[in-house]
Amino acid sequence: MIRLPEPKAEVMARRAEIVAALRAIVPGEGVISETLRLKPYETDGLSAYRQPPLAVVLPTSTEQVAAVLRLCHAMGVRVVPRGAGTSLSGGALPLADAVVLGLMRMNRILEVDYDNRLAVVEAGVTNLGITNHVSADGFFYAPDPSSQLACMIGGNVGMNSGGAHCLKYGVTANNLLGLKVVTMAGEVIDIGGRHLDAAGYDWLGLLTGSEGMLAVVTEVTVRILRSAEGQRAMLAAFKGIEIAGQAVDAIIGSGIIPVALEFMDRPCIHACEAFAHAGYPLDAEAMLIIEVEGSEAEQDLLLGKLKEICNRFDPISLKVAQTAEESLAIWKGRKGAFGAVGRISPDYLCMDGTIPTGELPFVLKRIGEMSAEYGLQVANVFHAGDGNLHPLIMFDANNPESFHKAERFGAEILKLCVEVGGCLTGEHGVGVEKRDLMGVQFTAAELDQQRAIKAAFDPGWLLNPAKVFPLEGNPAVAPAALPRAA
Amino acid sequence: MSASFLAPDTEAGVAAAVAAAAAEGVPLGIEGRGSKRGLLRPVQAARGLTLRNLSGITLYKPQELIIAAWAGTPLPEIEAALAEHGQHLIAEPPDLAALFGSAGPASLGGIVATNLSGPRRITGGATRDHVMGIRAVNGRGEVFRSGGRVLKNVTGLDLCKLLTGAHGTLGVLTEITLKVLPAPSATGTIAVRVADLADGVRVLSAGLGSPFGVTGAALLPQGGVGLGGPLAILRLEELPESVAYRSVRLRDELARFGEVALIGDAESRALWRAVRDAEPLGATAEQAVWRVSVQPSAGPGVVAATGFGQALLDWGGGLVWLAGPATAAAHANVIAAATAAGGSFTLFRAPEPLRAAVEVLSPEPPALAEIGRRVKAVMDPRGVLNPGRMRAGL
Ligand SMILES: Cc1cc2nc3c(=O)[nH]c(=O)nc-3n(C[C@H](O)[C@H](O)[C@H](O)COP(=O)(O)OP(=O)(O)OC[C@H]3O[C@@H](n4cnc5c(N)ncnc54)[C@H](O)[C@@H]3O)c2cc1C
């Protein structure tokens, strides 16, 4: 069960004053304080937790963001930045005494520069919005989280999000050139620019994935890439999870790095097939979706080699798409995987640990055993090339006991990921969900050092203060315990 | 040079050395194997700490695309181990022994601490993009970790990125885990003779904006491989069938810019190795060397503005290597050119008095510089790690 810090009584008492001051900065519809209209902001993609904020402010410019932050800084008000609110780890979960700073109205694409292969966009532009804007010219923005229709680039920076194609193209951090950010004190800072590897400390790298704790992002300069001539997918189904894991090893070992290499286990195959009718083999224990890029002839060459490798592992079926439509059909089930599982069980927790790929058979076997122990179903779908697991634990939200069991089961899985040499989160972030597990991966001194870096940006611990670090030792809860900051 | 040199052969030894320095308030000059001693500002330190004895590969899993090694491991040792399994370092870090007149090879820790990347940076990412995990010693002498040994990890603040390129001022790297990839089996180059540098960058942009997966895009003002300059060169790395096909397609697309030649595998590899190590810059021993990073279209303007005759453009035109007189006036020229182009500069190599007297890196906006001082105080409260290496007083 996740706890949130006690609201500050003096802030709660000044609510009307704070709302009025926010209205003076962002006029009209830009400030929300009515109970009913706060509802959509009380949770994010981790919908088991809900907490209405003090107020929501939706600025339309960097200047307004800076003024809001200066105000909150001066009044000691906590701030939770928010993009689309699709975080699966509760990163955008409000606090009762916090202002939610939503960036969704800052949704303009400011510039596209094909010669320098970059785009300058406001933080509230959706991930897919960037690609859609440049795709007619043959370009795309590479990181493609499954939530790309909704999630925003500011949130992607907040979480350092990945996607199905990051095996080849990298995650958010690898595809950025510059940021415009505002500190909690209201100072506007340009980080990086339109060039690679700006001299000095890598602030761009540190801010990416900092989960809204260091500064608020208002503009992002992203790299855009020219799309390959074409792409095509194949599907390979196997008799066992272990065998499929060996096939993954053999593919990587052969020197071919597909653009995508996705893995689904039996429960997930069944859920997706029932949902999408993609023609997935229901007798398989594991299935891979493999995608390659290039000209038709290059695709044929690579798919031929991949087929030959998969054939060594006694596949139940091998299906190579012959056309773009057939590729889409293969992807259809995978892309709808979360929705498909949602049809079997409306409530599920999506885990996100990463493991060394060699540990795959062991970890999946253990998850299966735990599933039986906890009496909860689990479906596995994940990025096989990089070991980033997404076990979906199904539970019944109407039954509190079922939810608590699901949480304990999830925590067990993540601990297992760390035990075998992996980590708690590969792309969804720590948020509140994994906050109290941080001690499994880091020592107390390591956490203190990270907290002190947070404090170097935000000495008063006002910006998204209840995330990432365990509440014990969090200065937002017990100011006396402020770690060794300068 | 420092008066005394510590050369621990264990991580605990490194931690003890730093803890002692912090307790005594003695600044440490930190180096991997000392191949880039001439980079950035000279460190005034009574004591040196070399990582050369903390050496060796600690983990290599070709199937998991992961290699880890102690920070003092010579880079060639790592490259050789990878080559045995047909893999390579993605960012193609340079060998700057010739540029710095140093004898030995670079260390892994040195490459990561300086975040140096070669031509493949333009599409494959920088060294910092492939640092998956670190172990390091902070300025209090405490060992800490960030990241890990897996390819995707967003757990906690990314101190791998913070320490990569921090030139040893925030921590002493002890062990580094890198993502690696299969080395392509074939390499080819398309060379286009262009009218001037601006035209050259247009060729590079056309190549990088093509669907053919260019992995190197450089501009040799004086030409090379027997061809006159300015010469735009574009690299393809793939399966042989792909390189053959894409070379022809790219050649046909770029023919409108000027005379085009295709360069074969062996000659290509040598050419890009030379570009990686900034050989075509032709810097003489007396000259200063700068690296300026700008948006590619601004590269030719930077060269023109400095008035130096010697340049080499990589990363599609965005990385400008310059060689010129080792004077404060020449340095001021470079600063002005880089700033006007909205980019950043590094005084890469210069005689010690010049390096000590000027800003060797682009300054940061005041609010960011203040955060930088606070972060430095968190990581190294006594200021013992490479003081002044990047900026005076830091
Ligand atoms: C169905 C589904 C599929 C998903 N698939 C993927 C996937 O494939 N890969 C993946 O990586 N993630 C995935 N996610 C998780 C989520 O979509 C990502 O984390 C996404 O980047 C969040 O973006 P958002 O705009 O919704 O941000 P929010 O959820 O609003 O916020 C995310 C975090 O960033 C901070 N933040 C938001 N905006 C800013 C800003 N402007 N400045 C500073 N901090 C900010 C918030 O405080 C919070 O900590 C999925 C989620 C869902 C619901």
XYZ file of C-alpha atoms in Angstrom, chain A residues 25-474:
450
model
C -1.077 34.192 -14.064
C -3.131 31.839 -16.254
C -6.481 33.403 -17.036
C -9.751 31.750 -18.047
C -9.989 27.986 -18.321
C -6.372 27.516 -17.344
C -6.944 27.047 -13.616
C -9.173 24.267 -12.274
C -10.287 24.117 -8.667
C -13.851 22.741 -8.701
C -14.044 19.269 -7.135
C -15.819 17.697 -10.095
C -13.434 19.110 -12.683
C -10.410 17.978 -10.669
C -11.533 14.374 -11.097
C -9.690 13.638 -14.384
C -6.444 14.706 -12.730
C -6.677 12.630 -9.566
C -4.880 9.618 -11.057
C -2.752 8.477 -14.002
C -2.066 5.124 -15.711
C -1.697 3.555 -12.249
C -5.377 4.046 -11.600
C -5.505 2.034 -8.378
C -4.302 5.190 -6.629
C -6.283 8.400 -6.594
C -5.715 11.720 -4.923
C -7.370 14.983 -5.996
C -4.882 17.860 -6.021
C -5.260 21.309 -4.493
C -5.718 22.749 -7.977
C -4.691 22.195 -11.588
C -3.006 24.850 -13.693
C -2.677 24.563 -17.462
C -0.278 27.229 -18.723
C 0.201 28.009 -22.397
C 3.732 29.416 -22.393
C 7.129 29.005 -20.750
C 6.652 32.438 -19.169
C 3.451 31.276 -17.513
C 5.154 28.088 -16.305
C 7.944 30.198 -14.809
C 5.471 32.534 -13.094
C 3.494 29.593 -11.675
C 6.660 28.008 -10.320
C 7.883 31.290 -8.814
C 4.559 31.669 -7.080
C 4.517 28.110 -5.736
C 8.146 28.444 -4.695
C 7.436 31.632 -2.785
C 4.371 30.150 -1.077
C 5.948 26.760 -0.328
C 3.429 24.908 -2.506
C 4.312 21.499 -3.920
C 4.015 20.984 -7.667
C 3.382 17.806 -9.680
C 4.167 18.153 -13.401
C 1.851 16.257 -15.714
C 1.746 15.426 -19.398
C -1.005 13.096 -20.593
C -1.102 11.206 -17.313
C -0.382 7.793 -18.858
C 2.393 6.956 -16.401
C 2.089 3.355 -15.274
C 4.092 3.978 -12.101
C 2.042 6.798 -10.612
C 4.592 9.422 -11.621
C 1.879 12.011 -12.158
C -0.192 11.080 -9.083
C -1.117 14.341 -7.299
C -0.741 15.249 -3.621
C -3.611 16.798 -1.671
C -1.596 19.987 -1.091
C -0.001 20.143 -4.540
C -0.722 22.081 -7.682
C -0.766 19.845 -10.751
C 1.086 21.662 -13.521
C -0.329 20.240 -16.758
C 1.565 20.898 -19.984
C -1.132 19.677 -22.384
C -2.038 23.131 -23.645
C 1.561 23.707 -24.717
C 1.051 21.567 -27.785
C 2.604 23.460 -30.676
C 5.232 22.133 -33.031
C 7.471 25.174 -33.210
C 9.867 24.186 -35.964
C 10.911 21.329 -38.209
C 14.367 21.479 -39.779
C 15.021 18.659 -42.238
C 18.531 19.814 -43.119
C 19.562 19.416 -39.505
C 17.092 16.600 -38.891
C 15.473 18.079 -35.800
C 12.152 19.358 -34.541
C 11.491 21.856 -31.779
C 8.230 21.088 -30.003
C 6.410 22.152 -26.869
C 6.224 19.655 -24.003
C 2.533 18.909 -24.535
C 2.887 17.652 -28.109
C 2.040 13.950 -28.251
C 4.716 11.444 -29.145
C 2.827 10.322 -32.250
C 2.049 13.954 -33.087
C 5.709 14.500 -33.923
C 5.933 11.510 -36.243
C 2.601 12.350 -37.876
C 3.846 15.857 -38.543
C 6.953 14.709 -40.431
C 5.915 11.329 -41.852
C 4.678 12.724 -45.161
C 8.276 13.802 -45.749
C 9.567 10.350 -44.911
C 10.791 11.156 -41.393
C 9.858 9.910 -37.921
C 10.615 10.409 -34.243
C 12.060 7.082 -33.167
C 10.989 6.210 -29.589
C 7.506 4.709 -29.916
C 5.889 3.774 -26.592
C 2.654 1.789 -27.047
C 0.899 4.789 -25.509
C 2.218 7.081 -28.263
C -1.194 8.278 -29.361
C -1.736 9.902 -25.967
C 1.548 10.348 -24.136
C 3.420 13.639 -24.501
C 7.006 14.369 -25.235
C 7.446 16.132 -21.866
C 6.237 12.966 -20.138
C 8.543 10.878 -22.352
C 11.462 13.011 -21.192
C 10.229 12.681 -17.615
C 10.284 8.870 -17.860
C 12.973 8.341 -20.528
C 10.406 6.216 -22.308
C 11.212 3.458 -24.744
C 9.243 1.554 -27.330
C 9.167 -1.553 -29.466
C 11.855 -0.195 -31.786
C 14.382 0.991 -29.221
C 16.562 -2.064 -29.789
C 17.735 -0.304 -32.927
C 16.890 3.350 -32.364
C 17.368 3.823 -28.632
C 15.128 5.342 -25.981
C 14.137 8.976 -25.418
C 17.535 9.998 -23.987
C 19.270 8.867 -27.174
C 17.046 10.976 -29.402
C 17.207 14.431 -27.818
C 19.332 17.488 -28.571
C 18.003 20.141 -26.243
C 15.471 21.096 -23.581
C 14.000 24.297 -22.302
C 13.299 23.772 -18.611
C 12.082 25.835 -15.688
C 13.448 25.187 -12.210
C 11.268 25.164 -9.114
C 12.605 28.659 -8.383
C 11.168 29.775 -11.726
C 14.410 30.147 -13.652
C 14.240 29.321 -17.353
C 17.275 27.372 -18.581
C 18.224 26.147 -22.039
C 19.995 22.797 -21.908
C 21.918 21.500 -24.932
C 20.659 23.051 -28.145
C 20.497 22.001 -31.777
C 23.868 20.268 -31.682
C 25.211 16.967 -30.356
C 27.071 16.499 -27.097
C 27.218 20.061 -25.777
C 30.401 20.661 -23.764
C 30.157 20.412 -19.966
C 28.143 18.168 -17.680
C 25.462 16.097 -19.410
C 22.452 17.869 -17.895
C 20.347 16.639 -20.789
C 21.102 13.061 -19.780
C 20.515 13.671 -16.089
C 17.188 15.445 -16.637
C 15.886 12.731 -18.948
C 14.209 10.150 -16.745
C 14.289 12.376 -13.673
C 10.496 11.930 -13.331
C 9.642 15.591 -12.973
C 11.730 15.991 -9.821
C 14.475 18.302 -11.100
C 12.776 20.801 -13.398
C 9.702 21.261 -15.581
C 10.291 20.721 -19.299
C 8.510 23.216 -21.558
C 10.245 22.682 -24.916
C 12.102 19.767 -26.418
C 14.432 19.649 -29.411
C 14.238 16.096 -30.758
C 16.183 14.365 -33.478
C 14.057 13.150 -36.356
C 15.228 10.335 -38.616
C 14.541 9.325 -42.176
C 12.515 6.136 -42.337
C 14.009 3.056 -43.947
C 12.787 2.056 -47.404
C 10.388 -0.402 -45.884
C 9.872 -2.850 -43.050
C 8.396 -6.260 -42.639
C 7.628 -8.528 -39.709
C 7.725 -12.249 -39.147
C 6.189 -14.392 -36.495
C 7.837 -17.442 -34.966
C 6.074 -19.680 -32.480
C 7.795 -22.228 -30.257
C 6.973 -25.191 -28.033
C 8.596 -23.771 -24.947
C 9.653 -20.515 -23.375
C 13.178 -21.791 -22.985
C 13.452 -22.689 -26.672
C 12.154 -19.264 -27.693
C 14.766 -17.711 -25.404
C 17.460 -19.753 -27.122
C 16.206 -18.531 -30.485
C 16.533 -14.930 -29.286
C 20.108 -15.642 -28.203
C 20.890 -17.228 -31.537
C 19.479 -14.269 -33.463
C 21.544 -11.703 -31.533
C 24.553 -14.012 -31.672
C 24.260 -14.233 -35.472
C 25.048 -10.546 -35.763
C 21.575 -9.534 -36.932
C 19.930 -6.894 -34.767
C 16.307 -6.685 -35.874
C 14.566 -3.326 -35.423
C 12.135 -5.032 -33.088
C 12.159 -8.375 -31.283
C 9.055 -8.895 -29.150
C 8.179 -11.897 -27.022
C 4.744 -13.108 -25.887
C 3.919 -16.069 -23.677
C 0.930 -18.401 -23.951
C -1.579 -16.425 -21.844
C -0.681 -13.280 -23.742
C -0.952 -14.992 -27.146
C -4.411 -16.221 -26.220
C -5.579 -12.855 -24.927
C -4.300 -11.037 -28.025
C -5.732 -13.576 -30.439
C -9.168 -13.379 -28.838
C -9.011 -9.609 -29.113
C -7.344 -8.959 -32.457
C -7.798 -12.214 -34.469
C -4.279 -11.780 -35.753
C -3.884 -15.473 -36.545
C -1.558 -16.227 -33.652
C -0.868 -19.948 -33.040
C -2.820 -20.965 -29.947
C -0.821 -24.134 -29.340
C 2.445 -22.232 -28.835
C 4.057 -21.627 -25.444
C 5.958 -18.598 -26.734
C 5.972 -16.425 -29.781
C 8.370 -13.902 -31.253
C 7.567 -10.957 -33.486
C 10.655 -9.947 -35.406
C 10.852 -6.917 -37.668
C 13.518 -5.956 -40.198
C 14.046 -2.919 -42.398
C 15.415 -2.083 -45.825
C 14.518 -2.557 -49.474
C 12.357 -5.518 -50.504
C 15.451 -7.491 -51.398
C 17.190 -6.597 -48.129
C 14.105 -7.592 -46.170
C 14.016 -10.925 -48.002
C 17.664 -11.516 -47.256
C 17.330 -10.766 -43.538
C 14.035 -12.598 -43.104
C 15.554 -15.587 -44.877
C 18.447 -15.657 -42.435
C 16.112 -15.212 -39.462
C 13.873 -18.001 -40.707
C 16.849 -20.271 -41.031
C 17.878 -19.493 -37.418
C 14.362 -20.002 -36.047
C 14.103 -23.311 -37.925
C 16.939 -24.646 -35.798
C 14.649 -24.433 -32.760
C 11.859 -26.668 -33.992
C 9.216 -23.950 -34.385
C 5.510 -24.752 -34.335
C 4.946 -22.138 -36.961
C 6.872 -19.545 -38.897
C 5.056 -16.866 -40.786
C 6.882 -14.258 -42.808
C 4.742 -11.326 -43.880
C 4.768 -10.902 -47.642
C 3.178 -7.484 -47.654
C 2.909 -4.406 -45.457
C -0.677 -5.457 -44.642
C 0.465 -8.838 -43.388
C 3.064 -7.108 -41.225
C 0.388 -4.902 -39.719
C -1.698 -7.971 -38.979
C 1.215 -9.569 -37.120
C 1.731 -6.384 -35.096
C -1.972 -5.850 -34.455
C -2.163 -8.328 -31.596
C 1.021 -7.108 -29.951
C 0.083 -3.447 -30.140
C -3.249 -4.166 -28.507
C -1.767 -6.480 -25.876
C -2.570 -4.303 -22.875
C -6.114 -3.733 -24.111
C -6.502 -7.448 -24.826
C -5.485 -8.415 -21.320
C -7.833 -5.704 -20.100
C -10.704 -7.616 -21.716
C -9.968 -10.777 -19.750
C -9.407 -8.874 -16.550
C -10.358 -5.202 -16.389
C -7.758 -4.702 -13.693
C -4.121 -5.541 -14.098
C -0.774 -4.261 -12.907
C 1.904 -3.863 -15.554
C 5.392 -4.645 -14.239
C 8.486 -3.333 -15.996
C 11.666 -4.936 -14.641
C 14.648 -5.682 -16.863
C 16.748 -8.835 -16.641
C 19.863 -10.110 -18.384
C 18.381 -11.948 -21.358
C 20.215 -15.136 -20.386
C 18.032 -15.324 -17.254
C 14.813 -15.311 -19.248
C 13.854 -19.000 -18.929
C 14.563 -19.014 -15.186
C 12.669 -15.803 -14.498
C 9.642 -16.779 -16.569
C 9.542 -20.160 -14.838
C 9.633 -18.456 -11.422
C 6.890 -16.020 -12.443
C 4.761 -19.007 -13.455
C 5.310 -20.629 -10.059
C 4.501 -17.395 -8.239
C 1.349 -17.032 -10.310
C 0.186 -20.374 -8.948
C 1.207 -19.463 -5.390
C -0.668 -16.157 -5.456
C -3.591 -17.567 -7.402
C -3.395 -14.682 -9.873
C -3.059 -14.976 -13.632
C -0.183 -13.336 -15.392
C 0.507 -12.672 -19.065
C 3.993 -11.827 -20.319
C 4.745 -9.578 -23.233
C 8.077 -7.890 -23.577
C 10.995 -6.524 -25.543
C 13.104 -9.688 -25.824
C 16.230 -8.171 -27.308
C 16.830 -6.007 -24.264
C 15.304 -8.138 -21.492
C 12.693 -5.545 -20.527
C 9.813 -7.623 -19.105
C 6.178 -6.578 -18.868
C 4.372 -9.169 -16.769
C 0.697 -8.172 -16.575
C -0.760 -9.341 -13.275
C -4.524 -9.691 -13.398
C -6.617 -8.979 -10.319
C -10.079 -7.910 -9.242
C -10.229 -4.280 -8.136
C -13.516 -4.872 -6.306
C -11.695 -7.208 -3.985
C -9.108 -5.340 -1.882
C -7.420 -8.602 -0.930
C -6.903 -9.434 -4.617
C -5.303 -6.026 -5.215
C -2.932 -6.353 -2.266
C -1.945 -9.815 -3.440
C -1.265 -8.434 -6.922
C 0.952 -5.734 -5.445
C 2.909 -8.240 -3.377
C 3.255 -10.528 -6.400
C 4.543 -7.582 -8.459
C 7.060 -6.655 -5.795
C 8.298 -10.279 -5.734
C 8.829 -10.207 -9.482
C 10.801 -6.963 -9.316
C 12.963 -8.248 -6.477
C 13.652 -11.320 -8.580
C 14.679 -9.068 -11.491
C 17.212 -7.314 -9.255
C 18.442 -10.634 -7.805
C 19.318 -12.032 -11.226
C 21.287 -8.895 -12.112
C 18.571 -6.682 -13.553
C 16.650 -3.666 -12.331
C 13.266 -2.504 -11.041
C 12.226 -0.530 -14.090
C 13.317 -0.504 -17.716
C 11.084 2.256 -19.081
C 8.041 3.035 -16.925
C 9.875 4.797 -14.124
C 9.812 4.371 -10.367
C 7.016 6.829 -9.579
C 5.178 5.905 -6.407
C 4.699 2.315 -7.486
C 8.301 1.133 -7.043
C 9.427 3.872 -4.663
C 9.499 1.645 -1.614
C 11.477 -1.038 -3.459
C 14.396 1.293 -4.236
C 16.266 -0.112 -1.244
C 16.352 -3.487 -3.028
C 18.484 -2.027 -5.803
C 20.395 0.763 -4.044
C 22.194 1.181 -0.737
C 21.109 3.874 1.709
C 24.194 5.925 0.814
C 23.435 5.654 -2.915
C 19.886 6.848 -2.326
C 21.124 9.707 -0.136
C 23.443 10.824 -2.911
C 20.613 10.783 -5.470
C 18.384 12.718 -3.060
C 21.089 15.299 -2.601
C 21.304 15.765 -6.381
C 17.538 16.287 -6.434
C 18.041 18.892 -3.684
C 20.723 20.651 -5.758
C 17.955 21.441 -8.267
C 15.133 21.856 -5.777
C 16.474 22.597 -2.289
C 12.991 22.939 -0.798
C 11.775 19.549 -2.123
C 8.682 21.045 -3.699
C 8.829 19.504 -7.197
C 7.163 16.068 -7.418
C 8.552 15.384 -3.958
C 6.893 12.080 -3.061
C 8.143 10.038 -6.014
C 11.120 7.770 -6.737
C 12.627 7.763 -3.224
C 11.211 5.844 -0.254
C 9.231 8.086 2.075
C 11.550 7.192 4.951
C 14.359 9.695 4.686
C 12.378 11.888 2.287
